[in-house]
């Protein structure tokens, strides 16, 4: 167990801007699955995501000289808003490089907190490379979105809250995985004090870099990734996060777009909150795991990690949610381009 990381989590500075989010009992999901299910509501942070915790803790550690020069980050959207809000709070100039596919709601979120949004690259990895180049050119401090121990420690404060809020033994905790910072922090703390709790990481099947790294027992780079769960669309997990996750994460699994959309609907029905796809990965994986393993009468927590969803995506989510619940089937046919094709 990484004792130094435990100490970093215990001393992490997050509550200047973050709050202890509720752990809500999911009445409908619990009844449907015959388990006691709780939702950790990180979507209720000021930036609608857990990312604020790690961003602020990392920025707080900077020297006055580094703060005066300014910082830069690369982000798929939620870390960006965390950095921007942290910068506004501390009076630090912030620049954030974001992929060109970043939802407008996340770009506007950065700007609303005083950050300068720079759209560059077709995916996170290209935005990341551009941010590093700008950091060197302008002598800025680069704030990594996940592969930084201070960032991981900030996210780990969620684990501290969970054990305070749920004093009874926790059987399972499901956590979304993008770069791996969230699950590394939570799992490190939980396993330290509750080693029997199983930590299950969930990725979208089209961006499963941690799952593949576990399978191949090395840090892999995916050739291509899908962007439906844009907040967790990363080609390669971090060196630190993979090393930590190998020690404290029990299992990795993936979910489909339809399963993710169904989970968004499930959380909405229990809370009247609309999660973004990445924010609903944990709940989607939880449902799938319960069904596949016939889990019953267990104490289960799912981390609702973000709610920065664009309004224009809701129709697509609603349509795919029915498929995810197996209530509808999608039938595709090819119609020849010749007269009479539509005739019975």
Coordinates of C-alpha atoms in Angstrom, one line a residue:
X1 CA 0.0 0.0 0.0
X2 CA 1.3 3.5 -0.9
X3 CA 1.6 5.1 2.5
X4 CA 2.9 8.4 1.1
X5 CA -0.2 8.7 -1.0
X6 CA -2.5 7.9 2.0
X7 CA -0.8 10.8 3.8
X8 CA -1.3 13.1 0.7
X9 CA -5.0 12.2 0.7
X10 CA -5.3 12.9 4.5
X11 CA -3.7 16.3 4.0
X12 CA -5.2 17.2 0.6
X13 CA -6.5 20.8 0.4
X14 CA -9.9 20.6 -1.4
X15 CA -12.6 22.1 0.7
X16 CA -11.8 25.7 -0.1
X17 CA -13.7 25.2 -3.3
X18 CA -15.2 21.6 -3.2
X19 CA -17.9 20.4 -0.9
X20 CA -18.6 17.0 0.7
X21 CA -21.2 15.7 -1.7
X22 CA -24.2 13.7 -0.6
X23 CA -24.4 9.9 -0.6
X24 CA -27.9 9.4 -1.8
X25 CA -29.9 6.1 -1.4
X26 CA -31.1 5.1 -4.9
X27 CA -34.6 3.7 -4.0
X28 CA -35.6 2.6 -7.5
X29 CA -32.3 1.0 -8.5
X30 CA -32.1 -0.7 -5.1
X31 CA -35.6 -2.2 -5.5
X32 CA -34.9 -3.4 -9.1
X33 CA -31.6 -5.1 -8.2
X34 CA -32.4 -6.3 -4.7
X35 CA -29.4 -4.5 -3.3
X36 CA -28.8 -1.4 -1.2
X37 CA -27.4 1.1 -3.8
X38 CA -26.1 4.5 -3.0
X39 CA -25.0 7.3 -5.4
X40 CA -22.1 9.5 -4.6
X41 CA -23.2 12.8 -6.0
X42 CA -20.0 14.4 -7.4
X43 CA -22.2 15.9 -10.1
X44 CA -23.3 18.4 -7.4
X45 CA -19.9 20.1 -7.2
X46 CA -19.7 23.7 -8.4
X47 CA -18.3 22.6 -11.7
X48 CA -20.6 19.6 -11.9
X49 CA -17.7 17.1 -11.6
X50 CA -15.3 15.6 -9.1
X51 CA -12.3 17.1 -11.0
X52 CA -12.4 20.3 -8.9
X53 CA -10.8 18.4 -6.0
X54 CA -7.6 17.3 -7.7
X55 CA -7.2 20.5 -9.7
X56 CA -7.4 22.7 -6.6
X57 CA -5.1 20.5 -4.5
X58 CA -2.5 20.5 -7.2
X59 CA -2.6 24.2 -7.7
X60 CA -2.5 24.9 -4.0
X61 CA 0.9 23.1 -3.9
X62 CA 2.5 25.6 -6.3
X63 CA 5.0 28.2 -5.3
X64 CA 4.1 31.8 -5.4
X65 CA 6.4 32.3 -8.4
X66 CA 4.8 29.5 -10.3
X67 CA 1.3 30.9 -9.5
X68 CA 2.4 34.3 -10.8
X69 CA 3.6 32.8 -14.1
X70 CA 0.3 31.0 -14.6
X71 CA -0.7 27.5 -15.3
X72 CA -1.8 25.4 -18.3
X73 CA -3.7 22.2 -18.5
X74 CA -5.1 19.7 -21.1
X75 CA -8.5 18.4 -20.6
X76 CA -11.5 16.7 -22.2
X77 CA -13.6 19.3 -20.3
X78 CA -14.1 18.6 -16.6
X79 CA -10.5 19.0 -15.3
X80 CA -10.5 22.2 -17.4
X81 CA -13.3 23.7 -15.3
X82 CA -11.7 22.6 -12.1
X83 CA -8.5 24.3 -13.1
X84 CA -10.3 27.5 -14.2
X85 CA -12.3 27.7 -10.9
X86 CA -9.2 27.0 -8.8
X87 CA -7.3 29.7 -10.7
X88 CA -10.1 32.2 -10.2
X89 CA -10.1 31.4 -6.5
X90 CA -6.4 31.8 -6.1
X91 CA -5.9 34.6 -8.6
X92 CA -3.9 32.4 -11.0
X93 CA -4.1 32.9 -14.7
X94 CA -5.3 29.7 -16.4
X95 CA -5.1 28.3 -19.9
X96 CA -6.7 25.1 -20.9
X97 CA -6.2 23.2 -24.1
X98 CA -9.2 21.2 -25.1
X99 CA -9.9 18.9 -28.0
X100 CA -12.0 20.4 -30.8
X101 CA -14.7 17.9 -30.1
X102 CA -15.2 19.2 -26.6
X103 CA -18.9 19.9 -25.9
X104 CA -19.7 23.6 -25.9
X105 CA -21.1 23.4 -22.4
X106 CA -17.7 22.5 -21.1
X107 CA -15.9 25.2 -23.1
X108 CA -18.4 27.8 -21.8
X109 CA -17.9 26.4 -18.3
X110 CA -14.1 27.1 -18.5
X111 CA -14.7 30.7 -19.7
X112 CA -17.3 31.4 -17.0
X113 CA -14.6 30.7 -14.4
X114 CA -12.1 33.0 -16.1
X115 CA -10.0 30.4 -17.9
X116 CA -8.8 30.8 -21.5
X117 CA -10.0 27.9 -23.5
X118 CA -7.8 26.8 -26.5
X119 CA -9.4 24.3 -28.8
X120 CA -6.6 22.2 -30.4
X121 CA -6.5 18.6 -31.6
X122 CA -9.0 15.9 -32.5
X123 CA -8.7 14.1 -29.1
X124 CA -7.3 14.5 -25.6
X125 CA -3.8 13.2 -26.5
X126 CA -3.4 15.8 -29.3
X127 CA -4.6 18.5 -26.9
X128 CA -2.2 17.2 -24.3
X129 CA 0.8 17.5 -26.6
X130 CA -0.1 21.0 -27.6
X131 CA -0.5 22.0 -23.9
X132 CA 3.0 20.7 -23.1
X133 CA 4.5 22.7 -26.0
X134 CA 2.8 25.9 -24.8
X135 CA 3.9 25.2 -21.2
X136 CA 7.5 25.1 -22.4
X137 CA 7.2 28.1 -24.7
X138 CA 5.6 30.4 -22.1
X139 CA 7.2 29.0 -18.9
X140 CA 3.9 27.9 -17.5
X141 CA 3.3 25.1 -15.0
X142 CA 1.5 22.1 -16.6
X143 CA -1.3 20.6 -14.4
X144 CA -1.9 17.0 -15.5
X145 CA -5.5 15.9 -15.4
X146 CA -4.9 12.5 -13.8
X147 CA -1.2 11.3 -13.7
X148 CA -0.1 13.5 -10.8
X149 CA 0.0 12.4 -7.2
X150 CA -1.5 15.6 -5.9
X151 CA -4.3 15.4 -8.3
X152 CA -4.9 11.7 -7.3
X153 CA -4.8 12.7 -3.7
X154 CA -7.4 15.3 -4.2
X155 CA -9.7 12.8 -5.9
X156 CA -9.0 10.4 -3.0
X157 CA -10.8 12.6 -0.6
X158 CA -14.0 11.1 -2.0
X159 CA -12.9 7.8 -0.4
X160 CA -12.6 9.6 3.0
X161 CA -16.1 10.9 2.7
X162 CA -17.6 7.6 1.7
X163 CA -16.3 5.9 4.8
X164 CA -17.7 8.7 7.0
X165 CA -21.1 8.7 5.2
X166 CA -21.5 4.9 5.1
X167 CA -20.1 3.5 8.4
X168 CA -21.4 0.0 7.7
X169 CA -19.2 -2.3 5.6
X170 CA -19.3 -1.5 1.9
X171 CA -19.3 -4.5 -0.4
X172 CA -18.7 -2.8 -3.8
X173 CA -17.7 0.6 -5.1
X174 CA -18.0 1.2 -8.9
X175 CA -15.9 4.0 -10.4
X176 CA -15.6 5.4 -13.9
X177 CA -12.2 5.3 -15.5
X178 CA -10.7 7.6 -18.0
X179 CA -7.0 8.3 -17.2
X180 CA -7.3 6.6 -13.9
X181 CA -6.9 9.4 -11.4
X182 CA -10.3 9.1 -9.7
X183 CA -10.2 5.3 -9.1
X184 CA -6.5 5.4 -8.0
X185 CA -7.3 7.9 -5.3
X186 CA -10.6 6.4 -4.1
X187 CA -9.3 2.8 -4.2
X188 CA -6.1 3.6 -2.3
X189 CA -7.9 5.1 0.6
X190 CA -10.7 2.6 0.7
X191 CA -8.4 -0.4 0.5
X192 CA -6.3 1.0 3.3
X193 CA -9.2 1.1 5.8
X194 CA -11.7 -1.4 4.2
X195 CA -9.6 -4.0 2.4
X196 CA -12.6 -6.3 1.8
X197 CA -14.5 -3.7 -0.2
X198 CA -14.3 -4.6 -3.9
X199 CA -13.4 -1.7 -6.2
X200 CA -14.6 -2.2 -9.8
X201 CA -13.4 0.2 -12.6
X202 CA -15.7 0.9 -15.5
X203 CA -14.7 2.1 -19.0
X204 CA -16.6 2.7 -22.2
X205 CA -15.9 -0.2 -24.5
X206 CA -14.6 2.2 -27.2
X207 CA -12.1 3.8 -24.8
X208 CA -10.9 0.9 -22.6
X209 CA -7.3 1.9 -22.1
X210 CA -7.1 0.7 -18.5
X211 CA -8.9 -2.5 -19.2
X212 CA -6.4 -3.3 -22.0
X213 CA -3.5 -2.3 -19.8
X214 CA -4.7 -4.8 -17.2
X215 CA -5.1 -7.5 -19.8
X216 CA -1.6 -7.0 -21.3
X217 CA 0.1 -6.2 -18.0
X218 CA 1.6 -3.1 -19.4
X219 CA 0.6 0.5 -20.3
X220 CA -0.9 0.4 -23.8
X221 CA -1.9 3.0 -26.3
X222 CA -5.1 2.4 -28.1
X223 CA -5.1 2.9 -31.8
X224 CA -8.4 4.7 -31.8
X225 CA -11.1 5.6 -29.3
X226 CA -14.8 6.5 -29.4
X227 CA -16.0 9.8 -28.0
X228 CA -19.5 9.1 -26.7
X229 CA -18.2 9.3 -23.1
X230 CA -15.9 12.2 -24.0
X231 CA -15.0 12.9 -20.4
X232 CA -13.3 9.5 -20.1
X233 CA -12.0 9.2 -23.7
X234 CA -8.3 8.6 -23.2
X235 CA -6.0 6.6 -25.4
X236 CA -3.4 5.9 -22.7
X237 CA -3.8 5.8 -18.9
X238 CA -1.1 7.4 -16.7
X239 CA 2.1 5.7 -15.4
X240 CA 1.2 6.5 -11.8
X241 CA -2.5 5.6 -12.2
X242 CA -1.8 2.2 -13.8
X243 CA 0.8 1.4 -11.1
X244 CA -1.6 2.3 -8.3
X245 CA -4.6 0.7 -9.9
X246 CA -2.9 -2.6 -10.3
X247 CA -2.4 -2.7 -6.5
X248 CA -5.9 -1.6 -5.4
X249 CA -8.5 -2.2 -8.1
X250 CA -10.1 -5.6 -8.1
X251 CA -11.5 -5.7 -11.6
X252 CA -12.0 -3.7 -14.8
X253 CA -15.0 -4.0 -17.1
X254 CA -16.5 -2.2 -20.0
X255 CA -20.0 -1.0 -21.0
X256 CA -21.6 0.0 -24.3
X257 CA -23.2 3.3 -25.4
X258 CA -26.7 1.8 -24.9
X259 CA -25.9 0.6 -21.4
X260 CA -24.5 4.0 -20.5
X261 CA -27.6 5.7 -21.8
X262 CA -29.8 3.4 -19.8
X263 CA -27.8 4.3 -16.7
X264 CA -28.3 8.0 -17.4
X265 CA -32.0 7.3 -17.4
X266 CA -31.8 5.2 -14.2
X267 CA -30.1 8.0 -12.3
X268 CA -32.5 10.5 -13.6
X269 CA -35.5 8.5 -12.4
X270 CA -33.9 8.2 -8.9
X271 CA -32.6 11.8 -8.6
X272 CA -34.0 13.9 -11.4
X273 CA -30.4 14.6 -12.4
X274 CA -29.0 14.2 -15.9
X275 CA -25.5 12.8 -15.8
X276 CA -23.1 13.1 -18.8
X277 CA -22.1 9.8 -20.3
X278 CA -18.8 9.6 -18.5
X279 CA -20.5 10.4 -15.3
X280 CA -22.9 7.5 -15.7
X281 CA -20.3 4.8 -16.6
X282 CA -20.0 3.6 -13.0
X283 CA -23.8 3.1 -12.7
X284 CA -23.9 1.3 -16.1
X285 CA -21.1 -1.0 -15.0
X286 CA -22.7 -1.6 -11.6
X287 CA -26.0 -2.8 -13.3
X288 CA -24.1 -5.0 -15.7
X289 CA -21.9 -6.5 -12.9
X290 CA -25.0 -7.2 -10.7
X291 CA -26.7 -9.0 -13.5
X292 CA -23.8 -11.0 -14.7
X293 CA -22.7 -12.1 -11.2
X294 CA -26.2 -12.4 -9.7
X295 CA -25.3 -10.0 -6.9
X296 CA -28.0 -9.6 -4.2
X297 CA -28.4 -8.0 -0.7
X298 CA -25.1 -6.1 -0.9
X299 CA -24.1 -2.6 0.1
X300 CA -23.1 -0.9 -3.2
X301 CA -21.9 2.6 -4.1
X302 CA -21.7 4.1 -7.6
X303 CA -19.8 7.3 -8.2
X304 CA -21.8 9.8 -10.2
X305 CA -18.7 11.6 -11.5
X306 CA -20.1 14.4 -13.8
X307 CA -23.1 16.1 -15.2
X308 CA -21.7 18.3 -18.0
X309 CA -24.0 17.1 -20.7
X310 CA -25.0 19.2 -23.7
X311 CA -28.8 19.7 -24.1
X312 CA -28.7 18.6 -27.7
X313 CA -27.5 15.1 -26.8
X314 CA -30.5 14.3 -24.7
X315 CA -32.6 13.0 -27.6
X316 CA -29.9 10.6 -28.6
X317 CA -29.5 9.4 -25.0
X318 CA -33.3 8.9 -24.6
X319 CA -33.5 6.8 -27.8
X320 CA -30.5 4.6 -26.9
X321 CA -31.6 4.2 -23.3
X322 CA -34.5 2.0 -24.5
X323 CA -32.0 -0.2 -26.4
X324 CA -29.8 -0.4 -23.3
X325 CA -32.8 -1.7 -21.3
X326 CA -33.6 -4.2 -24.1
X327 CA -37.0 -2.6 -24.4
X328 CA -36.5 -1.9 -28.1
X329 CA -34.5 -3.6 -30.9
X330 CA -32.6 -1.7 -33.6
X331 CA -33.2 -3.2 -37.0
X332 CA -31.2 -2.0 -40.0
X333 CA -31.8 -3.1 -43.6
X334 CA -30.1 -2.3 -46.9
X335 CA -32.5 -1.2 -49.6
X336 CA -31.3 -1.6 -53.2
X337 CA -31.3 1.6 -55.3
X338 CA -33.6 0.4 -58.0
X339 CA -37.3 0.9 -58.9
X340 CA -39.7 -1.2 -56.8
X341 CA -37.5 -1.6 -53.8
X342 CA -40.1 -0.4 -51.4
X343 CA -42.8 -2.7 -52.8
X344 CA -43.8 -5.7 -50.7

